[in-house]
Amino acid sequence: MNIPVTSYPRIVIIGGGFAGISLAKKLSMQEVQVVLLDRHNYHTFQPLLYQVSTGGLEPDSIAYPIRKILKDFPNFHFRLANVEEINTENRKVLTDIGELKFDYLVVASGSETNYFGNSEIEKHSMAMKTIPQSLNLRSLILENFEEALLTSNLNERNALMNFVIVGGGPTGVELAGALAEIKKGILPKDYPDLDTRLAQIHIIQSSDCILKGMSAQASAKAEDFLENLGVNVWKNIRVTNYDGKTVTTNTDLTFETATLVWAAGVKGATIKGLSVGEFITHGSRLLVNGFNQVKGFENIFAVGDISCMVNEEFPIGLPMMAQPAIQQGKQLGENMVRLIEGKPMRPFVYKDKGAMATVGRNKAVVDLPKFRFQGVFAWYVWMFVHLFFLIGFRNRMVVFVNWVYNYVRFDREARLIIRPFKRKVKE
Ligand SMILES: Cc1cc2nc3c(=O)[nH]c(=O)nc-3n(C[C@H](O)[C@H](O)[C@H](O)COP(=O)(O)OP(=O)(O)OC[C@H]3O[C@@H](n4cnc5c(N)ncnc54)[C@H](O)[C@@H]3O)c2cc1C
């Protein structure tokens, strides 16, 4: 891998997401050698992926080169590599570009879509965890309308304009809201020769409310917002299968659709060598102690979505969200320095800063630890927080200008089929 051998202890970090980057930044000026490995050469701001899928933002405004984030740090090395295996005994990682020894390993590999073992759904549905997946979804949505315009078969046309989103968490809610706005503001202009009023957006949630992790007030208001936008909200219904045409559920209800977006769950992105054992717990995550050490290991740590830190308040682990990942990364950076200096580490304490979701123009719900609010002000707060956490001045400016433009013009100009999405099954 062409990494120099130095007298400093080598810390290998797998993953340049929220957790890996905040950890690397904390270690930047320390007497350690840091090697960060990621299969992408950029950091992805996942909370705005749905805007890429719906043509509101270009992908490069929510991605940032990892090398640029860490360019001024001495003793820092980035390698574009897919980590295939971890050899815990010999303290090395095996990747598609070679092997690397470590003194300390931090797994910050995040999470992946959880299909709960349903391979049919996995094969035919669309996921939205990465930028390439979001671009696929963007292409598919637009291709559907192009196809709908051409077909004279009414059932086929309806299925092409029918969008089913499974999962009523923030991802599903935000995507449904954005699709509803496209239906209202853009489709009639782009497709005057197609009856776009027939386009349907369904969101299906297995429990009795959407935005389950938020307050009852936020959940009810978000549902109101969605219904006012014309989204069909289905609750207490579990999707059982999708064969590329028909969505079946645990009730009599079925949906004919050419697009099923699966936003119903995630699980830890485990890596061979550390994927089976007593440390694997809820949602395929790595069980860690209060110092983020993986159960049974002194020198292997896990942070962010892949880690499961259990306490009284969070019996199945901290929420798989950006804040726990950022906070854990920072704290582990401090703890690793303490560990190397022979000082005792300090246990991680999660500071809950709240949660928020937007449903569309002027519509958002915000739950802060002490206040809850919804509507226009919540929408401004949502925008400010997302701009603040985006990495890079240029990205903030580009996103801000795009939002202002889209707001004033009621537009989404990135509705481009740059790389057509090839359906896996086609009649
Ligand atoms: C669509 C969407 C919307 C979201 N919205 C919100 C929101 O509004 N608010 C919120 O707080 N959270 C939100 N989240 C969740 C939040 O993005 C995650 O909790 C956060 O990204 C976790 O950070 P992480 O560093 O653990 O993992 P990630 O950010 O996922 O980073 C993991 C990194 O590891 C790399 N990697 C994984 N496996 C390997 C391997 N084997 N080899 C090399 N590299 C590897 C990946 O390429 C990636 O760069 C959203 C997530 C999604 C998908």
JSON list of N, CA and C in Angstrom, two decimals, residues 6-13 23 26-35 75 91 102-106 291 293 298-301 331-346:
[
{"chain": "A", "resi": 6, "resn": "THR", "atom": "N", "xyz": [6.96, 4.00, 10.43]},
{"chain": "A", "resi": 6, "resn": "THR", "atom": "CA", "xyz": [7.52, 5.05, 11.28]},
{"chain": "A", "resi": 6, "resn": "THR", "atom": "C", "xyz": [7.58, 4.53, 12.73]},
{"chain": "A", "resi": 7, "resn": "SER", "atom": "N", "xyz": [8.10, 5.37, 13.61]},
{"chain": "A", "resi": 7, "resn": "SER", "atom": "CA", "xyz": [8.15, 4.95, 15.02]},
{"chain": "A", "resi": 7, "resn": "SER", "atom": "C", "xyz": [6.82, 5.21, 15.72]},
{"chain": "A", "resi": 8, "resn": "TYR", "atom": "N", "xyz": [5.91, 5.92, 15.03]},
{"chain": "A", "resi": 8, "resn": "TYR", "atom": "CA", "xyz": [4.61, 6.21, 15.63]},
{"chain": "A", "resi": 8, "resn": "TYR", "atom": "C", "xyz": [3.69, 5.00, 15.56]},
{"chain": "A", "resi": 9, "resn": "PRO", "atom": "N", "xyz": [2.80, 4.85, 16.57]},
{"chain": "A", "resi": 9, "resn": "PRO", "atom": "CA", "xyz": [1.80, 3.77, 16.45]},
{"chain": "A", "resi": 9, "resn": "PRO", "atom": "C", "xyz": [0.89, 4.04, 15.26]},
{"chain": "A", "resi": 10, "resn": "ARG", "atom": "N", "xyz": [0.53, 2.94, 14.56]},
{"chain": "A", "resi": 10, "resn": "ARG", "atom": "CA", "xyz": [-0.32, 3.11, 13.36]},
{"chain": "A", "resi": 10, "resn": "ARG", "atom": "C", "xyz": [-1.79, 2.84, 13.69]},
{"chain": "A", "resi": 11, "resn": "ILE", "atom": "N", "xyz": [-2.61, 3.84, 13.41]},
{"chain": "A", "resi": 11, "resn": "ILE", "atom": "CA", "xyz": [-4.06, 3.70, 13.61]},
{"chain": "A", "resi": 11, "resn": "ILE", "atom": "C", "xyz": [-4.71, 3.60, 12.23]},
{"chain": "A", "resi": 12, "resn": "VAL", "atom": "N", "xyz": [-5.37, 2.48, 11.97]},
{"chain": "A", "resi": 12, "resn": "VAL", "atom": "CA", "xyz": [-6.06, 2.31, 10.69]},
{"chain": "A", "resi": 12, "resn": "VAL", "atom": "C", "xyz": [-7.55, 2.56, 10.92]},
{"chain": "A", "resi": 13, "resn": "ILE", "atom": "N", "xyz": [-8.13, 3.47, 10.13]},
{"chain": "A", "resi": 13, "resn": "ILE", "atom": "CA", "xyz": [-9.56, 3.77, 10.23]},
{"chain": "A", "resi": 13, "resn": "ILE", "atom": "C", "xyz": [-10.23, 3.26, 8.95]},
{"chain": "A", "resi": 23, "resn": "LEU", "atom": "N", "xyz": [-13.03, 11.48, 13.77]},
{"chain": "A", "resi": 23, "resn": "LEU", "atom": "CA", "xyz": [-11.93, 10.84, 14.49]},
{"chain": "A", "resi": 23, "resn": "LEU", "atom": "C", "xyz": [-10.58, 11.27, 13.89]},
{"chain": "A", "resi": 26, "resn": "LYS", "atom": "N", "xyz": [-9.49, 14.70, 14.86]},
{"chain": "A", "resi": 26, "resn": "LYS", "atom": "CA", "xyz": [-9.02, 14.78, 16.26]},
{"chain": "A", "resi": 26, "resn": "LYS", "atom": "C", "xyz": [-7.59, 14.28, 16.40]},
{"chain": "A", "resi": 27, "resn": "LEU", "atom": "N", "xyz": [-7.22, 13.32, 15.52]},
{"chain": "A", "resi": 27, "resn": "LEU", "atom": "CA", "xyz": [-5.89, 12.73, 15.63]},
{"chain": "A", "resi": 27, "resn": "LEU", "atom": "C", "xyz": [-4.86, 13.49, 14.79]},
{"chain": "A", "resi": 28, "resn": "SER", "atom": "N", "xyz": [-5.31, 14.54, 14.10]},
{"chain": "A", "resi": 28, "resn": "SER", "atom": "CA", "xyz": [-4.48, 15.15, 13.06]},
{"chain": "A", "resi": 28, "resn": "SER", "atom": "C", "xyz": [-3.14, 15.66, 13.55]},
{"chain": "A", "resi": 29, "resn": "MET", "atom": "N", "xyz": [-3.08, 16.21, 14.73]},
{"chain": "A", "resi": 29, "resn": "MET", "atom": "CA", "xyz": [-1.83, 16.83, 15.18]},
{"chain": "A", "resi": 29, "resn": "MET", "atom": "C", "xyz": [-1.14, 15.97, 16.24]},
{"chain": "A", "resi": 30, "resn": "GLN", "atom": "N", "xyz": [-1.49, 14.72, 16.34]},
{"chain": "A", "resi": 30, "resn": "GLN", "atom": "CA", "xyz": [-0.91, 13.86, 17.38]},
{"chain": "A", "resi": 30, "resn": "GLN", "atom": "C", "xyz": [0.27, 13.05, 16.84]},
{"chain": "A", "resi": 31, "resn": "GLU", "atom": "N", "xyz": [1.02, 12.48, 17.75]},
{"chain": "A", "resi": 31, "resn": "GLU", "atom": "CA", "xyz": [2.18, 11.69, 17.33]},
{"chain": "A", "resi": 31, "resn": "GLU", "atom": "C", "xyz": [1.76, 10.27, 17.02]},
{"chain": "A", "resi": 32, "resn": "VAL", "atom": "N", "xyz": [0.94, 10.14, 16.01]},
{"chain": "A", "resi": 32, "resn": "VAL", "atom": "CA", "xyz": [0.46, 8.82, 15.56]},
{"chain": "A", "resi": 32, "resn": "VAL", "atom": "C", "xyz": [0.45, 8.84, 14.04]},
{"chain": "A", "resi": 33, "resn": "GLN", "atom": "N", "xyz": [0.52, 7.65, 13.45]},
{"chain": "A", "resi": 33, "resn": "GLN", "atom": "CA", "xyz": [0.34, 7.58, 12.00]},
{"chain": "A", "resi": 33, "resn": "GLN", "atom": "C", "xyz": [-1.10, 7.13, 11.74]},
{"chain": "A", "resi": 34, "resn": "VAL", "atom": "N", "xyz": [-1.83, 7.91, 10.94]},
{"chain": "A", "resi": 34, "resn": "VAL", "atom": "CA", "xyz": [-3.24, 7.58, 10.67]},
{"chain": "A", "resi": 34, "resn": "VAL", "atom": "C", "xyz": [-3.38, 7.15, 9.21]},
{"chain": "A", "resi": 35, "resn": "VAL", "atom": "N", "xyz": [-3.98, 5.98, 9.00]},
{"chain": "A", "resi": 35, "resn": "VAL", "atom": "CA", "xyz": [-4.27, 5.54, 7.63]},
{"chain": "A", "resi": 35, "resn": "VAL", "atom": "C", "xyz": [-5.78, 5.38, 7.52]},
{"chain": "A", "resi": 75, "resn": "ASN", "atom": "N", "xyz": [1.58, 12.97, 8.87]},
{"chain": "A", "resi": 75, "resn": "ASN", "atom": "CA", "xyz": [1.45, 11.54, 9.25]},
{"chain": "A", "resi": 75, "resn": "ASN", "atom": "C", "xyz": [0.08, 10.96, 8.91]},
{"chain": "A", "resi": 91, "resn": "ARG", "atom": "N", "xyz": [-3.37, -8.79, 13.45]},
{"chain": "A", "resi": 91, "resn": "ARG", "atom": "CA", "xyz": [-3.51, -7.33, 13.40]},
{"chain": "A", "resi": 91, "resn": "ARG", "atom": "C", "xyz": [-3.26, -6.76, 12.01]},
{"chain": "A", "resi": 102, "resn": "PHE", "atom": "N", "xyz": [-1.79, -3.11, 11.51]},
{"chain": "A", "resi": 102, "resn": "PHE", "atom": "CA", "xyz": [-2.21, -1.99, 12.37]},
{"chain": "A", "resi": 102, "resn": "PHE", "atom": "C", "xyz": [-1.80, -2.23, 13.81]},
{"chain": "A", "resi": 103, "resn": "ASP", "atom": "N", "xyz": [-1.61, -1.14, 14.54]},
{"chain": "A", "resi": 103, "resn": "ASP", "atom": "CA", "xyz": [-1.47, -1.24, 15.99]},
{"chain": "A", "resi": 103, "resn": "ASP", "atom": "C", "xyz": [-2.85, -1.10, 16.63]},
{"chain": "A", "resi": 104, "resn": "TYR", "atom": "N", "xyz": [-3.60, -0.15, 16.08]},
{"chain": "A", "resi": 104, "resn": "TYR", "atom": "CA", "xyz": [-4.99, 0.06, 16.52]},
{"chain": "A", "resi": 104, "resn": "TYR", "atom": "C", "xyz": [-5.87, 0.11, 15.28]},
{"chain": "A", "resi": 105, "resn": "LEU", "atom": "N", "xyz": [-7.06, -0.50, 15.39]},
{"chain": "A", "resi": 105, "resn": "LEU", "atom": "CA", "xyz": [-7.99, -0.47, 14.26]},
{"chain": "A", "resi": 105, "resn": "LEU", "atom": "C", "xyz": [-9.30, 0.18, 14.71]},
{"chain": "A", "resi": 106, "resn": "VAL", "atom": "N", "xyz": [-9.82, 1.07, 13.87]},
{"chain": "A", "resi": 106, "resn": "VAL", "atom": "CA", "xyz": [-11.14, 1.64, 14.16]},
{"chain": "A", "resi": 106, "resn": "VAL", "atom": "C", "xyz": [-12.06, 1.32, 12.99]},
{"chain": "A", "resi": 291, "resn": "PHE", "atom": "N", "xyz": [-15.96, 2.95, 25.92]},
{"chain": "A", "resi": 291, "resn": "PHE", "atom": "CA", "xyz": [-14.80, 3.59, 25.27]},
{"chain": "A", "resi": 291, "resn": "PHE", "atom": "C", "xyz": [-14.74, 3.26, 23.78]},
{"chain": "A", "resi": 293, "resn": "GLN", "atom": "N", "xyz": [-14.53, 0.35, 22.55]},
{"chain": "A", "resi": 293, "resn": "GLN", "atom": "CA", "xyz": [-13.74, -0.87, 22.26]},
{"chain": "A", "resi": 293, "resn": "GLN", "atom": "C", "xyz": [-14.70, -2.01, 21.93]},
{"chain": "A", "resi": 298, "resn": "GLU", "atom": "N", "xyz": [-8.83, -5.19, 22.88]},
{"chain": "A", "resi": 298, "resn": "GLU", "atom": "CA", "xyz": [-8.26, -3.99, 23.50]},
{"chain": "A", "resi": 298, "resn": "GLU", "atom": "C", "xyz": [-7.95, -2.94, 22.46]},
{"chain": "A", "resi": 299, "resn": "ASN", "atom": "N", "xyz": [-7.53, -3.41, 21.28]},
{"chain": "A", "resi": 299, "resn": "ASN", "atom": "CA", "xyz": [-6.99, -2.49, 20.27]},
{"chain": "A", "resi": 299, "resn": "ASN", "atom": "C", "xyz": [-7.89, -2.33, 19.05]},
{"chain": "A", "resi": 300, "resn": "ILE", "atom": "N", "xyz": [-9.12, -2.87, 19.12]},
{"chain": "A", "resi": 300, "resn": "ILE", "atom": "CA", "xyz": [-10.05, -2.70, 18.00]},
{"chain": "A", "resi": 300, "resn": "ILE", "atom": "C", "xyz": [-11.29, -1.94, 18.50]},
{"chain": "A", "resi": 301, "resn": "PHE", "atom": "N", "xyz": [-11.59, -0.86, 17.80]},
{"chain": "A", "resi": 301, "resn": "PHE", "atom": "CA", "xyz": [-12.68, 0.03, 18.20]},
{"chain": "A", "resi": 301, "resn": "PHE", "atom": "C", "xyz": [-13.71, 0.10, 17.08]},
{"chain": "A", "resi": 331, "resn": "GLN", "atom": "N", "xyz": [-14.70, 11.85, 20.52]},
{"chain": "A", "resi": 331, "resn": "GLN", "atom": "CA", "xyz": [-14.32, 11.33, 21.84]},
{"chain": "A", "resi": 331, "resn": "GLN", "atom": "C", "xyz": [-13.27, 10.22, 21.71]},
{"chain": "A", "resi": 332, "resn": "LEU", "atom": "N", "xyz": [-13.43, 9.38, 20.70]},
{"chain": "A", "resi": 332, "resn": "LEU", "atom": "CA", "xyz": [-12.44, 8.29, 20.55]},
{"chain": "A", "resi": 332, "resn": "LEU", "atom": "C", "xyz": [-11.06, 8.87, 20.21]},
{"chain": "A", "resi": 333, "resn": "GLY", "atom": "N", "xyz": [-11.04, 9.97, 19.43]},
{"chain": "A", "resi": 333, "resn": "GLY", "atom": "CA", "xyz": [-9.77, 10.61, 19.12]},
{"chain": "A", "resi": 333, "resn": "GLY", "atom": "C", "xyz": [-9.04, 10.99, 20.40]},
{"chain": "A", "resi": 334, "resn": "GLU", "atom": "N", "xyz": [-9.77, 11.59, 21.31]},
{"chain": "A", "resi": 334, "resn": "GLU", "atom": "CA", "xyz": [-9.15, 11.99, 22.59]},
{"chain": "A", "resi": 334, "resn": "GLU", "atom": "C", "xyz": [-8.72, 10.76, 23.38]},
{"chain": "A", "resi": 335, "resn": "ASN", "atom": "N", "xyz": [-9.59, 9.75, 23.38]},
{"chain": "A", "resi": 335, "resn": "ASN", "atom": "CA", "xyz": [-9.29, 8.54, 24.16]},
{"chain": "A", "resi": 335, "resn": "ASN", "atom": "C", "xyz": [-8.08, 7.78, 23.62]},
{"chain": "A", "resi": 336, "resn": "MET", "atom": "N", "xyz": [-7.92, 7.78, 22.29]},
{"chain": "A", "resi": 336, "resn": "MET", "atom": "CA", "xyz": [-6.78, 7.03, 21.73]},
{"chain": "A", "resi": 336, "resn": "MET", "atom": "C", "xyz": [-5.47, 7.67, 22.14]},
{"chain": "A", "resi": 337, "resn": "VAL", "atom": "N", "xyz": [-5.46, 9.01, 22.17]},
{"chain": "A", "resi": 337, "resn": "VAL", "atom": "CA", "xyz": [-4.24, 9.70, 22.61]},
{"chain": "A", "resi": 337, "resn": "VAL", "atom": "C", "xyz": [-3.97, 9.35, 24.08]},
{"chain": "A", "resi": 338, "resn": "ARG", "atom": "N", "xyz": [-5.04, 9.36, 24.88]},
{"chain": "A", "resi": 338, "resn": "ARG", "atom": "CA", "xyz": [-4.88, 9.03, 26.30]},
{"chain": "A", "resi": 338, "resn": "ARG", "atom": "C", "xyz": [-4.36, 7.60, 26.45]},
{"chain": "A", "resi": 339, "resn": "LEU", "atom": "N", "xyz": [-4.91, 6.69, 25.66]},
{"chain": "A", "resi": 339, "resn": "LEU", "atom": "CA", "xyz": [-4.51, 5.27, 25.74]},
{"chain": "A", "resi": 339, "resn": "LEU", "atom": "C", "xyz": [-3.02, 5.11, 25.40]},
{"chain": "A", "resi": 340, "resn": "ILE", "atom": "N", "xyz": [-2.61, 5.79, 24.32]},
{"chain": "A", "resi": 340, "resn": "ILE", "atom": "CA", "xyz": [-1.21, 5.68, 23.88]},
{"chain": "A", "resi": 340, "resn": "ILE", "atom": "C", "xyz": [-0.27, 6.31, 24.91]},
{"chain": "A", "resi": 341, "resn": "GLU", "atom": "N", "xyz": [-0.74, 7.34, 25.58]},
{"chain": "A", "resi": 341, "resn": "GLU", "atom": "CA", "xyz": [0.09, 8.00, 26.61]},
{"chain": "A", "resi": 341, "resn": "GLU", "atom": "C", "xyz": [0.00, 7.29, 27.96]},
{"chain": "A", "resi": 342, "resn": "GLY", "atom": "N", "xyz": [-0.76, 6.19, 28.02]},
{"chain": "A", "resi": 342, "resn": "GLY", "atom": "CA", "xyz": [-0.86, 5.41, 29.25]},
{"chain": "A", "resi": 342, "resn": "GLY", "atom": "C", "xyz": [-1.81, 6.01, 30.27]},
{"chain": "A", "resi": 343, "resn": "LYS", "atom": "N", "xyz": [-2.66, 6.94, 29.82]},
{"chain": "A", "resi": 343, "resn": "LYS", "atom": "CA", "xyz": [-3.63, 7.55, 30.74]},
{"chain": "A", "resi": 343, "resn": "LYS", "atom": "C", "xyz": [-4.97, 6.83, 30.62]},
{"chain": "A", "resi": 344, "resn": "PRO", "atom": "N", "xyz": [-5.82, 6.90, 31.67]},
{"chain": "A", "resi": 344, "resn": "PRO", "atom": "CA", "xyz": [-7.11, 6.21, 31.56]},
{"chain": "A", "resi": 344, "resn": "PRO", "atom": "C", "xyz": [-8.03, 6.91, 30.55]},
{"chain": "A", "resi": 345, "resn": "MET", "atom": "N", "xyz": [-8.82, 6.10, 29.81]},
{"chain": "A", "resi": 345, "resn": "MET", "atom": "CA", "xyz": [-9.74, 6.68, 28.83]},
{"chain": "A", "resi": 345, "resn": "MET", "atom": "C", "xyz": [-11.00, 7.18, 29.55]},
{"chain": "A", "resi": 346, "resn": "ARG", "atom": "N", "xyz": [-11.72, 8.08, 28.89]},
{"chain": "A", "resi": 346, "resn": "ARG", "atom": "CA", "xyz": [-12.96, 8.62, 29.48]},
{"chain": "A", "resi": 346, "resn": "ARG", "atom": "C", "xyz": [-14.17, 8.03, 28.76]}
]
